[in-house]
Coordinates of C-alpha atoms and ligand atoms in Angstrom, one line a residue:
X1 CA 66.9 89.1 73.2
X2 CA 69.7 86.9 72.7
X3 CA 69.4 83.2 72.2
X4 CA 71.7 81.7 75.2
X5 CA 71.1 78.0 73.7
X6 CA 73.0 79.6 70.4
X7 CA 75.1 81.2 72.3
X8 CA 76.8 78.0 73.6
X9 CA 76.0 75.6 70.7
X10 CA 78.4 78.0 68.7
X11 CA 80.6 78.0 71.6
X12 CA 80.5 74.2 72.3
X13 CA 78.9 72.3 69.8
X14 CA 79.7 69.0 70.3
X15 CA 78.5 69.4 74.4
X16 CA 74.4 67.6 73.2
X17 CA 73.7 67.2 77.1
X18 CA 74.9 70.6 78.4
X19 CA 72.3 71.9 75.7
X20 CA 69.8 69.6 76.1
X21 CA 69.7 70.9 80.1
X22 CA 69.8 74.5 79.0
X23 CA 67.0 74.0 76.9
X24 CA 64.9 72.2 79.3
X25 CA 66.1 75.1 81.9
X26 CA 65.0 78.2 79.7
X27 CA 61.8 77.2 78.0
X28 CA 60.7 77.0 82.1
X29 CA 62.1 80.3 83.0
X30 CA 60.7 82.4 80.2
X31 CA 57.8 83.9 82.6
X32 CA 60.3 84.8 85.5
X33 CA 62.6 87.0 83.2
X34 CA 59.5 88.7 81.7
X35 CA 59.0 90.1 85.3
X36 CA 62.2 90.6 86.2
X37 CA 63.9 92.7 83.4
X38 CA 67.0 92.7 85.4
X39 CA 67.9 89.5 85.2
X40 CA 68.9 90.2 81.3
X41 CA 70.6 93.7 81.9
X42 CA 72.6 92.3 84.6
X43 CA 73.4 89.0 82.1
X44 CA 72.6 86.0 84.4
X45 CA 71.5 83.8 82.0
X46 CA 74.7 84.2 80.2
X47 CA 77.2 84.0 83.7
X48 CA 74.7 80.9 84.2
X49 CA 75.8 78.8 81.4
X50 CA 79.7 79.7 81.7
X51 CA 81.1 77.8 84.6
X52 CA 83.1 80.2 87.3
X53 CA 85.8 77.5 86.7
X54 CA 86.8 74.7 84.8
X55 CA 89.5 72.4 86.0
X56 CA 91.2 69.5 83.8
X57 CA 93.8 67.6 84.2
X58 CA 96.2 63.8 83.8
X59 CA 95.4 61.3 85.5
X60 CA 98.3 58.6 85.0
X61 CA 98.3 55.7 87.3
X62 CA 99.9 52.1 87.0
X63 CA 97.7 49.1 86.7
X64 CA 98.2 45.5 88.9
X65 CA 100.5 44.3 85.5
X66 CA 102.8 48.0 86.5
X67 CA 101.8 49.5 83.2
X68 CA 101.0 52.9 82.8
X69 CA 97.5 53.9 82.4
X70 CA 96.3 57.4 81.6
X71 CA 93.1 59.2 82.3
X72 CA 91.3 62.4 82.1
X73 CA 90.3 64.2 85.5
X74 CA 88.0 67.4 85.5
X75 CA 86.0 69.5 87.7
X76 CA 83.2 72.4 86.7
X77 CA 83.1 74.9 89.6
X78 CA 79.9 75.9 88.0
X79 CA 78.2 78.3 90.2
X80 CA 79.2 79.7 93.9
X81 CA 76.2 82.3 94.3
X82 CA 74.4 80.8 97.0
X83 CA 77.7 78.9 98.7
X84 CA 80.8 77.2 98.0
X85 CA 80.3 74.4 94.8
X86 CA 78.6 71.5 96.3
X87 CA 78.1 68.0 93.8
X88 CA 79.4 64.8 93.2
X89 CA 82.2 63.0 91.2
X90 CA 81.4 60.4 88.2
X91 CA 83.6 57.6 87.5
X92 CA 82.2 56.3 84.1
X93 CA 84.2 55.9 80.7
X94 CA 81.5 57.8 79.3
X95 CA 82.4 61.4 81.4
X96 CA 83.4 64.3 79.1
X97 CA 82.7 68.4 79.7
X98 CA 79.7 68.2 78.2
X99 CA 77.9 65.5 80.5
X100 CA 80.0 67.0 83.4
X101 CA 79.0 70.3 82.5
X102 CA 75.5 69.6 82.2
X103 CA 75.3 67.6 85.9
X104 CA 76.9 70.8 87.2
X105 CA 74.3 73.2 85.7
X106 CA 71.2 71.1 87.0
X107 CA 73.2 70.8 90.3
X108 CA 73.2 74.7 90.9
X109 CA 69.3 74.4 90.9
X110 CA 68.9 71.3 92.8
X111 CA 71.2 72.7 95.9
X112 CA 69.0 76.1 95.7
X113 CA 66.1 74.2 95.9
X114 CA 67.1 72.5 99.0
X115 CA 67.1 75.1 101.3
X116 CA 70.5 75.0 102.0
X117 CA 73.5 77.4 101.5
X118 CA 75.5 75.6 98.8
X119 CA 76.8 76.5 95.0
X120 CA 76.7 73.6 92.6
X121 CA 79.8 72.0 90.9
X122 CA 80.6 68.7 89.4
X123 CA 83.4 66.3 88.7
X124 CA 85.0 63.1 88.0
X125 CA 87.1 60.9 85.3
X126 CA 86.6 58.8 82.5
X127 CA 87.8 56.3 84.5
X128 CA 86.3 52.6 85.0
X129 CA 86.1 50.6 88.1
X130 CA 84.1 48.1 86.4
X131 CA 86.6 45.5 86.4
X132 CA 89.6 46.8 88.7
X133 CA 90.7 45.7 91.4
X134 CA 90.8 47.7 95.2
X135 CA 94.4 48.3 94.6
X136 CA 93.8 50.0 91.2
X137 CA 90.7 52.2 92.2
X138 CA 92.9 53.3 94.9
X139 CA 96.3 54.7 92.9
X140 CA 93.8 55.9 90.8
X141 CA 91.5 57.8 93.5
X142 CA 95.3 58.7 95.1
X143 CA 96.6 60.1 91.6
X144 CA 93.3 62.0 91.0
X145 CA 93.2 64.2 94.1
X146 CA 97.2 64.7 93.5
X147 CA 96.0 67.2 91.3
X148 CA 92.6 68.4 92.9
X149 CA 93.4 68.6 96.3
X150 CA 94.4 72.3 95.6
X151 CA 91.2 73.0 93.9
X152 CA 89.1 71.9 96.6
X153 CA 88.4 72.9 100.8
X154 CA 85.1 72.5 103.0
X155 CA 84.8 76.3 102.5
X156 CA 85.8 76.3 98.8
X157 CA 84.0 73.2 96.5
X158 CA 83.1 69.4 98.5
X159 CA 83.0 67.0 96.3
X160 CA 80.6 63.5 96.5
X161 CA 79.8 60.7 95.3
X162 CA 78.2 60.4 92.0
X163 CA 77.9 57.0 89.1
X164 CA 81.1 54.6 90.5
X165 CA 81.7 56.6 93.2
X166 CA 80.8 55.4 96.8
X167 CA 82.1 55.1 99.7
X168 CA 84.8 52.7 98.7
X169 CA 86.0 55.9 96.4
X170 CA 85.1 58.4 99.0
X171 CA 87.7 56.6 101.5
X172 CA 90.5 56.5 99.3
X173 CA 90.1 59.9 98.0
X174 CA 89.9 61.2 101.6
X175 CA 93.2 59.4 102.7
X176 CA 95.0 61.4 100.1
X177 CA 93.5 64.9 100.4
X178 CA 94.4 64.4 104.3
X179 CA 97.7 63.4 103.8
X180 CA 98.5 66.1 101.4
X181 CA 96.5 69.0 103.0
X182 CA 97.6 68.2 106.5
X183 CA 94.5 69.0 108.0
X184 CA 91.2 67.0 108.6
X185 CA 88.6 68.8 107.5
X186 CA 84.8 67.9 105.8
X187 CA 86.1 68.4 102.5
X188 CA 84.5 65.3 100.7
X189 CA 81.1 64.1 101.6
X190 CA 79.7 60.6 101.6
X191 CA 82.3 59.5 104.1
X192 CA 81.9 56.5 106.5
X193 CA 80.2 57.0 110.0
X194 CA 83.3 56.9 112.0
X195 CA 85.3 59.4 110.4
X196 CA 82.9 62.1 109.5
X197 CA 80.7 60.5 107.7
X198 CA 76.7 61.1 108.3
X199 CA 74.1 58.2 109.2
X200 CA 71.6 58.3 106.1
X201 CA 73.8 59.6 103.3
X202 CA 74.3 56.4 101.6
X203 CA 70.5 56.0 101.8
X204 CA 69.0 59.8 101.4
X205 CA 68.9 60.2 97.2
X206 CA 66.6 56.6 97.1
X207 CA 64.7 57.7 100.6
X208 CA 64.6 61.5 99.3
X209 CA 63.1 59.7 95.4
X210 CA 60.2 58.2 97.4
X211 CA 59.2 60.6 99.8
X212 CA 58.8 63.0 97.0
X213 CA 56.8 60.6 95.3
X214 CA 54.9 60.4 98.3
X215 CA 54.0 63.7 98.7
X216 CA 53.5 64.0 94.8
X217 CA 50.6 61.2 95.3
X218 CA 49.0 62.7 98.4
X219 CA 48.0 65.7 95.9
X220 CA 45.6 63.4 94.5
X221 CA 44.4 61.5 97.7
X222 CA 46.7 58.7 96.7
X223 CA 49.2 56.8 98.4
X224 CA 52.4 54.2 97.1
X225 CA 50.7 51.0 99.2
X226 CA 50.2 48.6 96.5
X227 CA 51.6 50.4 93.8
X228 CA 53.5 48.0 91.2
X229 CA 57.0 50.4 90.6
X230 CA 59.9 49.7 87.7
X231 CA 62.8 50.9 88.5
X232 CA 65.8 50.9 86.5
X233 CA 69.5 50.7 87.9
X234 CA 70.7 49.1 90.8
X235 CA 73.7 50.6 92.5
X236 CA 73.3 53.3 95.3
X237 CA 70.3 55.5 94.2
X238 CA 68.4 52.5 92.6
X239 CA 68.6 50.3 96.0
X240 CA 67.3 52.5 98.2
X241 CA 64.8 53.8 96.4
X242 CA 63.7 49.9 96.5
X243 CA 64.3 49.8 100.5
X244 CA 61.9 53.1 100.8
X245 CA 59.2 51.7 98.3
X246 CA 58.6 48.5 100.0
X247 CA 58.8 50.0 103.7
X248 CA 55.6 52.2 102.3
X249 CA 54.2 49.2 101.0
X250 CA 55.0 49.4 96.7
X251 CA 55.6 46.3 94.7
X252 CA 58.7 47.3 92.8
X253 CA 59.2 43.9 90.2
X254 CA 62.0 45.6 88.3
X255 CA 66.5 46.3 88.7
X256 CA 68.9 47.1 86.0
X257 CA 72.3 47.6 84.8
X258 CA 74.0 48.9 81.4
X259 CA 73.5 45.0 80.1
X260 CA 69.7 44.3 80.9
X261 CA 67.3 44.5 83.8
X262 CA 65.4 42.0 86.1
X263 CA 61.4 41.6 86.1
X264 CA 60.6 39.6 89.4
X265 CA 56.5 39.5 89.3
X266 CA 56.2 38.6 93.3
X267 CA 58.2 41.7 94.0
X268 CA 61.3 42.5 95.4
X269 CA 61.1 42.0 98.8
X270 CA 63.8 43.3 101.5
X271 CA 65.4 39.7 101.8
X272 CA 65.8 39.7 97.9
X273 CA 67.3 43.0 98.5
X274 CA 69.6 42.2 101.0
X275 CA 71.0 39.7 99.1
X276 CA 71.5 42.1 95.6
X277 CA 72.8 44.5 98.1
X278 CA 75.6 42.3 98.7
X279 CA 76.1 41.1 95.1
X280 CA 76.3 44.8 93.7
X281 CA 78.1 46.7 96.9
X282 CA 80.5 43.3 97.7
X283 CA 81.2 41.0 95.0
X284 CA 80.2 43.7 92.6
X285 CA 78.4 41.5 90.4
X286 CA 75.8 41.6 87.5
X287 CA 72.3 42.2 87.7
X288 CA 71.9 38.5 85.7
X289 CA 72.9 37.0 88.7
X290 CA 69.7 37.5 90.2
X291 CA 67.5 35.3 87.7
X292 CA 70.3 32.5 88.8
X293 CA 69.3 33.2 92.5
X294 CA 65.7 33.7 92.2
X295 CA 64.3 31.5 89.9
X296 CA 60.8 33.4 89.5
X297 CA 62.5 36.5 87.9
X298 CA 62.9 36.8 84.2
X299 CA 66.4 38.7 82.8
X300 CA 66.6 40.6 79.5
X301 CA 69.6 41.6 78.1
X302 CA 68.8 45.5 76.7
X303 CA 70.7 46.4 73.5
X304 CA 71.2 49.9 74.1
X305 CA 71.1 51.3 70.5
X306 CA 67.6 50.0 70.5
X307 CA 64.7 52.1 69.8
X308 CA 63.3 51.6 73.3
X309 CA 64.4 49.8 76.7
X310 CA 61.8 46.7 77.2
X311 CA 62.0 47.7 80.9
X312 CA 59.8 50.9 80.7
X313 CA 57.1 48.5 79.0
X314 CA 55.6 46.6 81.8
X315 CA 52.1 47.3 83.2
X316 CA 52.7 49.5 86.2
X317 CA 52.0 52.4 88.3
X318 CA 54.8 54.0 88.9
X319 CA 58.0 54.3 87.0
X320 CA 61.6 55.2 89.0
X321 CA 64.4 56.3 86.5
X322 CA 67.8 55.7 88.9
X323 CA 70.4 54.7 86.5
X324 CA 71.7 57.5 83.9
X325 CA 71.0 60.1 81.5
X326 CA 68.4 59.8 78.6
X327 CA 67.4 56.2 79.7
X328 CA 63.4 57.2 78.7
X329 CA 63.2 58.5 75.1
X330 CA 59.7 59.6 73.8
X331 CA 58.7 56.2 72.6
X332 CA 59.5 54.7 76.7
X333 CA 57.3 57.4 78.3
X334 CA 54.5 56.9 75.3
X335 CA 54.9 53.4 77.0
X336 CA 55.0 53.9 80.3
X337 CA 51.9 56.0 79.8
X338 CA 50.3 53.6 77.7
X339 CA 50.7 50.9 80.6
X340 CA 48.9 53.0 83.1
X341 CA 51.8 54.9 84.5
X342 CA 50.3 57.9 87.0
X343 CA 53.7 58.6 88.4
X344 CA 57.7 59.2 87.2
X345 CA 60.0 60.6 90.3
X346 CA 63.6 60.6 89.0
X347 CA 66.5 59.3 91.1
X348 CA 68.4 59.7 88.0
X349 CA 70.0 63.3 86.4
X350 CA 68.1 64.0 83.3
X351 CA 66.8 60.8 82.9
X352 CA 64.2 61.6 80.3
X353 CA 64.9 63.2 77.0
X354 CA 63.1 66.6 76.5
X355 CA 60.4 64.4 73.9
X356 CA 59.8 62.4 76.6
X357 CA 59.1 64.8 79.0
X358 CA 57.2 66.5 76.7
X359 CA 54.7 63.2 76.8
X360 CA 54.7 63.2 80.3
X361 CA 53.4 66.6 80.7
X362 CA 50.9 66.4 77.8
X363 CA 49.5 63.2 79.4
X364 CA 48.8 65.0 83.0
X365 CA 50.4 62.3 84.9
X366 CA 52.8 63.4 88.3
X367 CA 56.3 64.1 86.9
X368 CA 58.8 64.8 89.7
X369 CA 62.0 66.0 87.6
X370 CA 65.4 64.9 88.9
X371 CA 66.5 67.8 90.3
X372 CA 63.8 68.5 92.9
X373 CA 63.0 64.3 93.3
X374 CA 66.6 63.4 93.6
X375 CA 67.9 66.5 95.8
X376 CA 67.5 64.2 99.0
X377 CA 71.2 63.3 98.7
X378 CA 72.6 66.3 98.4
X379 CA 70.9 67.3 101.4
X380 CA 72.4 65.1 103.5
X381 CA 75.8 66.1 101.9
X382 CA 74.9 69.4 103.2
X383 CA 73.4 68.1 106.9
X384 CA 76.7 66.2 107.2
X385 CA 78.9 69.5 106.0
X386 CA 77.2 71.0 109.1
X387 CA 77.8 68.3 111.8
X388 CA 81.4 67.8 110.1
X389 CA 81.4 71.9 111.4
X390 CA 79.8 71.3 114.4
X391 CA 82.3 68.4 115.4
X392 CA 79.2 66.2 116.0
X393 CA 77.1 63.5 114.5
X394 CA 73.1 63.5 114.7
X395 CA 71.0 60.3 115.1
X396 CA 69.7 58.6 112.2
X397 CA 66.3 60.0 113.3
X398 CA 67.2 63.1 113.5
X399 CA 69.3 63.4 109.9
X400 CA 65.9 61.2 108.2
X401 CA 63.2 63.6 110.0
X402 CA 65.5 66.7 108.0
X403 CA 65.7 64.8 105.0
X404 CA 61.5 64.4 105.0
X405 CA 61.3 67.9 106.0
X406 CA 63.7 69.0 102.9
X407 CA 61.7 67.3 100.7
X408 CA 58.5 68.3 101.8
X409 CA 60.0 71.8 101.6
X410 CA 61.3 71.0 98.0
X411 CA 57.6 69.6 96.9
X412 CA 55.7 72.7 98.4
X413 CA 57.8 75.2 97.1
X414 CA 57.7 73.4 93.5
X415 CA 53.9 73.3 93.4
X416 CA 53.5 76.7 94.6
X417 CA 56.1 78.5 92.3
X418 CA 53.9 76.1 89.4
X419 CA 50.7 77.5 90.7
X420 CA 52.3 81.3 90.8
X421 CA 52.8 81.4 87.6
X422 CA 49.5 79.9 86.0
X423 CA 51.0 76.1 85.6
X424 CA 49.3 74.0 88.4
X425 CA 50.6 70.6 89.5
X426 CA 54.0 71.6 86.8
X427 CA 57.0 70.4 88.9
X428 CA 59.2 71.0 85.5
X429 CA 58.4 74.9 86.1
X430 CA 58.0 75.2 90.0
X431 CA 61.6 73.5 90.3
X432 CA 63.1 75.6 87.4
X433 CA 62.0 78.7 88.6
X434 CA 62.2 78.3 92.2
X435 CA 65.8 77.2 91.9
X436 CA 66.9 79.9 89.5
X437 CA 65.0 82.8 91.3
X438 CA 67.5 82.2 94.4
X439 CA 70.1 82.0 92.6
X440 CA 69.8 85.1 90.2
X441 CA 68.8 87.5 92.8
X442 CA 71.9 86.3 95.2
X443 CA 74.0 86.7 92.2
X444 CA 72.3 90.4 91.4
X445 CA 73.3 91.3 95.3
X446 CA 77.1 90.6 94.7
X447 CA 77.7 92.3 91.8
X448 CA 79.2 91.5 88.7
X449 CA 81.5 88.7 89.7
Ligands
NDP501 P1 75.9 53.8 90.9 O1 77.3 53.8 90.2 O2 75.8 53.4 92.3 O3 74.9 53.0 90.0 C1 74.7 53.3 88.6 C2 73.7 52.3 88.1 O4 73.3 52.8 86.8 C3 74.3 51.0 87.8 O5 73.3 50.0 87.9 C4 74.8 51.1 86.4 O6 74.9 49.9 85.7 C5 73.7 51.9 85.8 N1 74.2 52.6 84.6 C6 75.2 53.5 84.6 N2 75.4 54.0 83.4 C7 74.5 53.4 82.6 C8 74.3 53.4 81.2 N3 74.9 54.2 80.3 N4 73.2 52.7 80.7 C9 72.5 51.9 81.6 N5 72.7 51.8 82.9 C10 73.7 52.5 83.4 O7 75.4 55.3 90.7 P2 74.2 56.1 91.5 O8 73.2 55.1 91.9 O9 74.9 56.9 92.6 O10 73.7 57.1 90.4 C11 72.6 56.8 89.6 C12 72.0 58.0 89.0 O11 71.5 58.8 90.1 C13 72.9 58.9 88.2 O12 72.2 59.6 87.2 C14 73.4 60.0 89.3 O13 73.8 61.2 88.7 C15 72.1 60.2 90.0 N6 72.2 60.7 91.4 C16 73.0 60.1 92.3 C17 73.1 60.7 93.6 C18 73.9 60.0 94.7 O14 73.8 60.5 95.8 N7 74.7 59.0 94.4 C19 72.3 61.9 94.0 C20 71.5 62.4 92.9 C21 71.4 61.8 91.7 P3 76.4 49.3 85.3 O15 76.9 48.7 86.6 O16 76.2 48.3 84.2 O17 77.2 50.5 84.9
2IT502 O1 73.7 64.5 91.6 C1 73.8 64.6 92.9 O2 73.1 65.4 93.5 C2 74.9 63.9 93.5 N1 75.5 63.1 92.9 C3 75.1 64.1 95.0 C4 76.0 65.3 95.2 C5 76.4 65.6 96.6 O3 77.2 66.5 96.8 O4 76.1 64.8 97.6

């Protein structure tokens, strides 16, 4: 058999996060493609791992002095089996091919698993908007689709947001495509409510995090009243995972950013949130800001070449990753386990290194991986692709009720595709295979494409 994971690191050395998601991916599949001898002759696994289409490109753009600035733009059309690519954009001066690469391989899974008909793709710049103002976001967000408007179409790849892309980014982005496509068409998702947007987007990833935790805990009689929750991050994902927690009833005493995080022992409640709602969305403030406002908290800057984040060693109950990649090493989830930890749901895309998932599994605790916990928001993309084609918009209730349903749907199928194959309770293998089984057979049906 070959070895795909040498197949790419000779390929693409340098991409660590693209293999660090293949590896996660195959040592979960290895039972399926026993079965299914097919899968090998027909070479998924090998189609899997090369995108359909990679896309890169200038980016030039002037700043507020009129000086020339000039970044890189991509997207990876990774995968269109199961419907056109479907994922967000990242705006982060970390985004290269590999980390893009790797979000658009987990994304394929994570849109199969969500019981909707989309492919999974990925894109974005390594661009900041830390620091620039509206005008300059905008002629870059202008400049950027100059080049992949023609790439995209609501039938062909809809893009999102993703890390420093919200809806700020989406509008601008939107303005161009429309002016240069002529047409008005759900193309982008994430828009704002009166012109295409859908109610709950902005909210589903955090809401989708905690009703999968929810349903994660009610496999052992248990429920998130009570429970004291960390989370880290605090833009889009990491706020309303907060909202949702303390609607069910959690104590969540921790926030974060890339310079340190926020322990508040009383708890976050939703007037505190409110309030860091508007320093992070408006003003676009720090996180530090919030010891200066509430007294109580304590803030610790977090040295990121350190050998563990301070954050994931409190004593709690649950622990919600929603900032970035490989923010939980092994010696974090030893922690976090060691502190009495009985539940990680992921808002964040491969949040936990493959050592640290390792200790999570070995120590029987409920692990929801990011792409089934997460998939809430892409869900909603995909509800508000089909009212954007239906020319109508559904009531909140109606778009939250689908989003609980999704991820009920998302849970059940993960711990019954675990249990299928002798791993009870393993959400690592039920969303693995249950995500790549859809995907592989659809792409067995068309041929060799
Ligand atoms: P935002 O840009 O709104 O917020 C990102 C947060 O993470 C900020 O607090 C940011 O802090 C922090 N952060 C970013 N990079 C780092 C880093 N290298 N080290 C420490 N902290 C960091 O992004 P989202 O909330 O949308 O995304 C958060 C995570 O959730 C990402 O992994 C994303 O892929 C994932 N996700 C997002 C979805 C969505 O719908 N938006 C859907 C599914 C998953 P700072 O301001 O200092 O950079
Ligand atoms: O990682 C993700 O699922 C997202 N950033 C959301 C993608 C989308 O198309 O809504």
């Amino acid at each position: 058999m070959p070895d795909i994971l040498q197949l790419v690191k000779n390929k693409d050395p340098q991409e660590r996060e693209f293999h660090q998601a293949i590896e996660e991916f195959l040592e979960s599949i290895e039972p399926v493609l026993e079965q299914n001898p097919e899968y090998r002759q027909a070479k998924i696994l090998e189609r899997l791992v090369e995108p359909e289409r990679v896309i890169m490109f200038r980016v030039p753009w002037l700043d507020d002095q009129g000086r020339v600035q000039i970044n890189r733009g991509f997207r990876v059309e990774m995968n269109s089996a199961i419907g056109p690519y479907k994922g967000g954009l990242r705006f982060h001066p970390s985004v290269n091919l590999g980390i893009l690469k790797f979000l658009a391989f987990e994304q394929v899974f994570k849109n199969s698993l969500t019981t909707l008909p989309m492919g999974g793709g990925k894109g974005g710049s390594d661009f900041d908007p830390k620091g620039k103002s509206d005008n300059e976001v905008m002629r870059f967000c202008q400049s950027y689709m100059c080049e992949l408007f023609r790439h995209i179409g609501s039938n062909t790849d809809i893009p999102a947001g993703d890390i420093g892309v919200g809806a700020r980014e989406i509008g601008y982005l939107f303005g161009m495509y429309k002016r240069l496509a002529n047409e008005f068409t759900g193309v982008l998702t994430g828009k704002s409510l009166n012109w295409g947007g859908s109610l709950i987007r902005p909210e589903a990833t955090g809401y989708g995090v905690v009703y999968f935790a929810s349903e994660m805990l009610s496999t052992r009689a248990n429920n998130l009243k009570d429970l004291v929750c960390l989370i880290s991050g605090s833009g889009n994902v990491a706020q309303f995972t907060t909202q949702k927690l303390i609607e069910f009833g959690a104590k969540v005493v921790t926030l974060s950013d890339s310079s340190g995080y926020i322990y508040d022992e009383k708890g976050i409640d939703h007037e505190k949130l409110a309030w860091l709602m508007k320093l992070k969305n408006v003003r676009r403030g720090r996180i530090k800001e919030y010891k200066d406002k509430y007294s109580d908290a304590v803030y610790t800057p977090v040295d990121l070449s350190l050998d563990h984040n301070p954050l994931w060693d409190h004593q709690a109950d649950c622990a919600f990753p929603c900032a970035t990649q490989n923010e939980i090493n092994k010696k974090d989830a030893e922690n976090l386990v060691k502190n009495g930890v009985i539940l990680v749901s992921e808002g964040a895309n491969m949040p936990t290194s493959l050592e640290g998932i390792d200790v999570f599994l070995d120590s029987g605790i409920l692990y929801g991986p990011g792409k089934a916990a997460n998939a809430g928001g892409v869900s909603v993309s995909g509800l508000e692709m089909t009212q954007n084609s239906m020319r109508l918009s559904w009531t909140r209730q109606e778009v939250d009720d689908r989003l609980k349903m999704i991820m009920q749907s998302i849970h059940r199928t993960c711990i019954e595709t675990a249990a299928q194959f002798g791993m009870p309770g393993n959400y690592v293998i039920g969303a693995n295979i249950a995500g790549f089984v859809k995907v592989a057979e659809a792409m067995l049906d068309q041929g060799v494409v």
